[in-house]
Short mmCIF file of C-alpha atoms and ligand atoms in Angstrom, two decimals:
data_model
loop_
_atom_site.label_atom_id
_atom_site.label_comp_id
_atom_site.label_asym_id
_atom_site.label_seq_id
_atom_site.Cartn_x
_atom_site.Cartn_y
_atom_site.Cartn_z
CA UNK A 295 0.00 0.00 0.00
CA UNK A 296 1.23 3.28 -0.68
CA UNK A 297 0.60 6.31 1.63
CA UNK A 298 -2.00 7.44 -0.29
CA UNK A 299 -4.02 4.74 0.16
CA UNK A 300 -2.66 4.42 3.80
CA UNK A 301 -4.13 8.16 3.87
CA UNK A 302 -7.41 6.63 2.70
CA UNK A 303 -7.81 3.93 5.09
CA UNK A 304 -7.34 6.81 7.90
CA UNK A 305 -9.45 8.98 6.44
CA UNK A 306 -12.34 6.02 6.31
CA UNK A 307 -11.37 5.13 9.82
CA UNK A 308 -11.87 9.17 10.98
CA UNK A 309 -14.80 9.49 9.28
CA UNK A 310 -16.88 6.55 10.93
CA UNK A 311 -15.01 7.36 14.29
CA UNK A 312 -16.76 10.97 13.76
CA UNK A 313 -19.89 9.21 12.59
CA UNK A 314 -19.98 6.82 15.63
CA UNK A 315 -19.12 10.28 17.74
CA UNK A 316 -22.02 12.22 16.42
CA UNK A 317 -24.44 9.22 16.83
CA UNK A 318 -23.71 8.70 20.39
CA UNK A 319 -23.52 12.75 21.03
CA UNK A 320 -27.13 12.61 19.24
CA UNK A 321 -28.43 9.65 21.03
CA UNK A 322 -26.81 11.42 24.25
CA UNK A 323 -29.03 14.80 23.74
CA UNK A 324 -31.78 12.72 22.93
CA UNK A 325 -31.14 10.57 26.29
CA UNK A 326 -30.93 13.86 28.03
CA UNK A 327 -34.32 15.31 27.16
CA UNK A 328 -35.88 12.24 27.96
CA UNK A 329 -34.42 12.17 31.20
CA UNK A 330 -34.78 16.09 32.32
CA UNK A 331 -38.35 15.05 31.69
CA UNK A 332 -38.33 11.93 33.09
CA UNK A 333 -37.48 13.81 36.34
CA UNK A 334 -39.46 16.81 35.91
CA UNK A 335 -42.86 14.86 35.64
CA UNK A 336 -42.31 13.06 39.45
CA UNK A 337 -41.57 16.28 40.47
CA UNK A 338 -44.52 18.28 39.84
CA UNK A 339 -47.18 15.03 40.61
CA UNK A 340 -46.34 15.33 43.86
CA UNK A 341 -46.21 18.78 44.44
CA UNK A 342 -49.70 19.02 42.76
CA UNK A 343 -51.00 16.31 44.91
CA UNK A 344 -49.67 17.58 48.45
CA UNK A 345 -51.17 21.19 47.27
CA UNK A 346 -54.63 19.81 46.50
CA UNK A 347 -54.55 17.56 49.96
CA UNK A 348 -53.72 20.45 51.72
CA UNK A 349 -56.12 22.46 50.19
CA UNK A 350 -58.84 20.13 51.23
CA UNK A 351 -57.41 19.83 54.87
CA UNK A 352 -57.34 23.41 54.78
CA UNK A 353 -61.12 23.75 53.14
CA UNK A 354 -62.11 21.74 56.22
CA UNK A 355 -64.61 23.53 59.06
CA UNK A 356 -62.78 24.91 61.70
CA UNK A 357 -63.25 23.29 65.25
CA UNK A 358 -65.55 26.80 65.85
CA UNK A 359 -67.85 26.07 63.13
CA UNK A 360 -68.29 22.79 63.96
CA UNK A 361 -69.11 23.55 67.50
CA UNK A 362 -71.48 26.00 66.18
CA UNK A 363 -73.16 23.87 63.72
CA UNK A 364 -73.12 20.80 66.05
CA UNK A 365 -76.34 19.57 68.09
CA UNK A 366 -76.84 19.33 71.77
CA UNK A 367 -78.96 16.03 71.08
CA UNK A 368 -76.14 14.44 68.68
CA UNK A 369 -73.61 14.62 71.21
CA UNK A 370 -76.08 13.27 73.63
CA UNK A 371 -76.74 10.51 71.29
CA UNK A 372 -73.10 9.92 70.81
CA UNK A 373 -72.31 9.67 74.54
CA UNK A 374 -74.23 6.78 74.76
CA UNK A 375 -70.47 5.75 73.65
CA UNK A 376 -69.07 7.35 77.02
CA UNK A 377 -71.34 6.65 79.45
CA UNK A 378 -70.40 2.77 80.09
CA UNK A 379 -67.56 4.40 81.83
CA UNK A 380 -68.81 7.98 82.41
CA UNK A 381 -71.33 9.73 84.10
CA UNK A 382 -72.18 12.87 83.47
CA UNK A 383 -75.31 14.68 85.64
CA UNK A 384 -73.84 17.05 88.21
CA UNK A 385 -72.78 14.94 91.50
CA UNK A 386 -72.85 11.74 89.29
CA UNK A 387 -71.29 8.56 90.45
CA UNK A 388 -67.15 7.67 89.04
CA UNK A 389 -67.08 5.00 87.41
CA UNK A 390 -64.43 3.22 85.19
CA UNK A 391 -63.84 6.55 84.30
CA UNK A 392 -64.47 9.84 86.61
CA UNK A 393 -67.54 11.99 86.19
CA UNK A 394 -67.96 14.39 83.61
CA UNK A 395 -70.07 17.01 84.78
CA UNK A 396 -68.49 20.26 83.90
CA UNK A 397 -65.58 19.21 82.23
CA UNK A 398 -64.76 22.25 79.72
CA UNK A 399 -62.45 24.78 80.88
CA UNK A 400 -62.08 23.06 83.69
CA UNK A 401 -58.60 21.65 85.31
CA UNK A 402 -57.88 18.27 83.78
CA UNK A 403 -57.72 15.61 86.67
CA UNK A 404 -59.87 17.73 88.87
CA UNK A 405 -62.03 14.89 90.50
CA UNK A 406 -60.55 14.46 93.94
CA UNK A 407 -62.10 11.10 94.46
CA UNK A 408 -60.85 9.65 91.18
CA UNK A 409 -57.42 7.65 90.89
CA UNK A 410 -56.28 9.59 87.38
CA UNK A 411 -53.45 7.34 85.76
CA UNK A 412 -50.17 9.40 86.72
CA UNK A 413 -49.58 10.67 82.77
CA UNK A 414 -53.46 12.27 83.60
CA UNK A 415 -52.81 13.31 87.24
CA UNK A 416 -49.38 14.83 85.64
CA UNK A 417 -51.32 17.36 82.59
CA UNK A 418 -51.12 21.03 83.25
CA UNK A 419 -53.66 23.32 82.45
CA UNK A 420 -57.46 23.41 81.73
CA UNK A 421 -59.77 21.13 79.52
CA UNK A 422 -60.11 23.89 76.22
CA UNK A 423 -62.43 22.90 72.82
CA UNK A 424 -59.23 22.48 71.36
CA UNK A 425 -57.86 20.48 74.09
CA UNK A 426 -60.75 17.71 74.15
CA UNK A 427 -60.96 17.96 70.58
CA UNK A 428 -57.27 16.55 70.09
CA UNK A 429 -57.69 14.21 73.25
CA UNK A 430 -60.80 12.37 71.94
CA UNK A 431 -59.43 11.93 68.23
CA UNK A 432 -57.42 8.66 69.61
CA UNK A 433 -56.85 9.41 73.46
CA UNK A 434 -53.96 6.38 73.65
CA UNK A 435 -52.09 8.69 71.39
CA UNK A 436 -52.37 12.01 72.47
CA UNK A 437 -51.57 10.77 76.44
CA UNK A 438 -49.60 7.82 75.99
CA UNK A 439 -49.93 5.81 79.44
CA UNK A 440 -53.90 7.50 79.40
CA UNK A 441 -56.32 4.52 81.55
CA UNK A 442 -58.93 5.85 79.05
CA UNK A 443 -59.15 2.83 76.79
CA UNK A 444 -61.25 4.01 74.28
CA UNK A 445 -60.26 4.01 70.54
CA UNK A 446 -61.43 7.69 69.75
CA UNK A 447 -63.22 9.51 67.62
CA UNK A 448 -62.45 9.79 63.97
CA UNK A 449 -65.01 12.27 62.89
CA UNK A 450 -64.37 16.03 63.31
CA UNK A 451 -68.29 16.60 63.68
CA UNK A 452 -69.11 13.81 65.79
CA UNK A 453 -66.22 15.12 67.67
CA UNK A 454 -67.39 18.67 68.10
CA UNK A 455 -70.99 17.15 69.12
CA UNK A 456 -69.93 15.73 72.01
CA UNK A 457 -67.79 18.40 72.89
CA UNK A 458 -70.78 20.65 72.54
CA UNK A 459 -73.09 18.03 74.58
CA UNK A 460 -70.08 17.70 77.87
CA UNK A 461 -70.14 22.00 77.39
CA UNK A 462 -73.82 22.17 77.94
CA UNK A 463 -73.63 19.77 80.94
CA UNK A 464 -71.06 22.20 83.19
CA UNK A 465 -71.07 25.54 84.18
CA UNK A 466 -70.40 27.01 80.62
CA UNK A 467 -67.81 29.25 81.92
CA UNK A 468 -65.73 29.06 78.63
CA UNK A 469 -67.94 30.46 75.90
CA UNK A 470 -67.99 28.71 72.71
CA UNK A 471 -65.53 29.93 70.19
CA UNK A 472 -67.15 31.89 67.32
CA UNK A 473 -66.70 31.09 63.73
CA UNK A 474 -65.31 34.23 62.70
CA UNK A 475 -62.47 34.63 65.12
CA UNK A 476 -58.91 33.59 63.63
CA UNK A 477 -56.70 30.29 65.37
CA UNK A 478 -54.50 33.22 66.55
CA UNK A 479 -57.27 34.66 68.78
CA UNK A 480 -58.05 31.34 70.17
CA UNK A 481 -54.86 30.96 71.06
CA UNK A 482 -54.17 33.47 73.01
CA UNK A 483 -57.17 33.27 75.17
C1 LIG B 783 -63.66 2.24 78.64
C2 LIG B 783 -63.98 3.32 79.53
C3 LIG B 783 -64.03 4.71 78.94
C4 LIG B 783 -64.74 5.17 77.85
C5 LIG B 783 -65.60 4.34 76.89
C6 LIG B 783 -64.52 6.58 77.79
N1 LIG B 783 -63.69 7.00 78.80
FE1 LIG B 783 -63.11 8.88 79.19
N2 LIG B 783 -61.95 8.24 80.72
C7 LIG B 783 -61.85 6.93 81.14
C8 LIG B 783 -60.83 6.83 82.15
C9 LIG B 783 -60.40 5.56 82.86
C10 LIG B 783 -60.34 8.13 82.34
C11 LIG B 783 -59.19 8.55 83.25
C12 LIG B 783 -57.94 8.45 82.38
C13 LIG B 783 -56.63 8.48 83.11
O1 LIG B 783 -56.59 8.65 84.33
O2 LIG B 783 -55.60 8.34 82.41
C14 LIG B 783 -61.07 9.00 81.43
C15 LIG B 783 -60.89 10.38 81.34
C16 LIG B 783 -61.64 11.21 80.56
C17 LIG B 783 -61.56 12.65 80.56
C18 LIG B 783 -60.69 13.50 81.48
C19 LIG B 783 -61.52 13.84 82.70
C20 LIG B 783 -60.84 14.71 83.75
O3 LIG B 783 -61.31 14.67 84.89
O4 LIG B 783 -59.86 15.40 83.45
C21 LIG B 783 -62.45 13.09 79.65
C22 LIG B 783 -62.75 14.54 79.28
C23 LIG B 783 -63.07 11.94 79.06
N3 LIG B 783 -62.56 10.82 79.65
C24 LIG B 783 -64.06 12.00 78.09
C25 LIG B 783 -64.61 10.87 77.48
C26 LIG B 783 -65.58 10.95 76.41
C27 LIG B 783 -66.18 12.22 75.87
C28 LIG B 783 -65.85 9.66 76.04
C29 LIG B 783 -66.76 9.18 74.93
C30 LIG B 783 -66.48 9.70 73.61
C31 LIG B 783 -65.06 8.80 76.89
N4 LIG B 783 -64.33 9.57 77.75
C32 LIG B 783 -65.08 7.43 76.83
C33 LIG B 783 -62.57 5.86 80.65
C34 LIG B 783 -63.38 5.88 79.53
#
């Protein structure tokens, strides 16, 4: 072979190197859109989905409105759940659990003559809405050690009827929160 057919068989071999180079940078660009949306679409799904949930958690009634929408006779209905342990008329016997009469915005383990599990005995502070609200969503949780066996309950409303129903049966001291005032206010009560 003479060199210039040496400088053809390099020139073939450069040219399909170059070929083989601009495939792979082609398939590479190609590979990289793909991917930049690959990750892109996870991305926003997510971000869509935890904005919608929160919008519905946020859409929710507040714990005001459903005290003010709730009925004295559905919590009375839904004690029926309470009372095996409960009782609630003023002067009302302890039972498995200690008598309820006049329970909101009261002290929490106020009834002398009941033997409160120590975690009870130990709480601080009063008996607020908010307070019994978060307590009777799943007691075992919210005082871990609680005596209170009783699996909670899961509804907001039927919640805020009871709540409503142990309010009515006390000396009403607290006044029910209004609709229209913000969580800040509440707070700071
Ligand atoms: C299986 C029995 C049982 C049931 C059912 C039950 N409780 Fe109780 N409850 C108790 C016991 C026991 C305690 C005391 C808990 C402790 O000392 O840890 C208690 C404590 C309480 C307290 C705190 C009282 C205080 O003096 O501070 C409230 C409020 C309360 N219960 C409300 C309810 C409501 C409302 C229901 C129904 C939705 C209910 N309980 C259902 C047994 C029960």
């Amino acid at each position: 072979m003479d060199s210039f057919e040496w400088n053809k068989v390099f020139m073939g071999g450069l040219a399909s190197a170059l070929l083989v180079m601009m495939i792979m940078w082609g398939t590479e660009e190609l590979f990289h859109v793909e991917m930049a949306e690959a990750v892109a679409y996870p991305i926003e799904v997510p971000e869509a989905a935890s904005a919608s949930t929160q919008d519905v958690v946020e859409q929710g009634p507040s714990l005001a409105e459903l005290l003010a929408d709730a009925t004295v006779e559905k919590g009375q209905r839904l004690f029926k759940k309470c009372s095996q342990c409960h009782s609630i008329e003023e002067g009302g016997a302890n039972g498995t659990g200690p008598n309820l009469w006049n329970t909101v915005g009261e002290d929490v383990a106020d009834n002398a003559a009941f033997p409160y599990s120590s975690v009870m005995a130990g709480l601080e502070g009063n008996w607020t809405f908010e307070q019994l609200d978060a307590f009777l969503t799943k007691p075992t949780s919210w005082l871990r050690g609680t005596k209170m066996s009783f699996a909670g309950l899961k509804k907001p409303a039927d919640r805020a009827a009871i709540i409503k129903y142990l309010w009515v049966n006390g000396d009403q001291s607290d006044s029910l929160p209004q609709p229209p005032q913000t969580v800040a206010g509440l707070e700071a009560e």
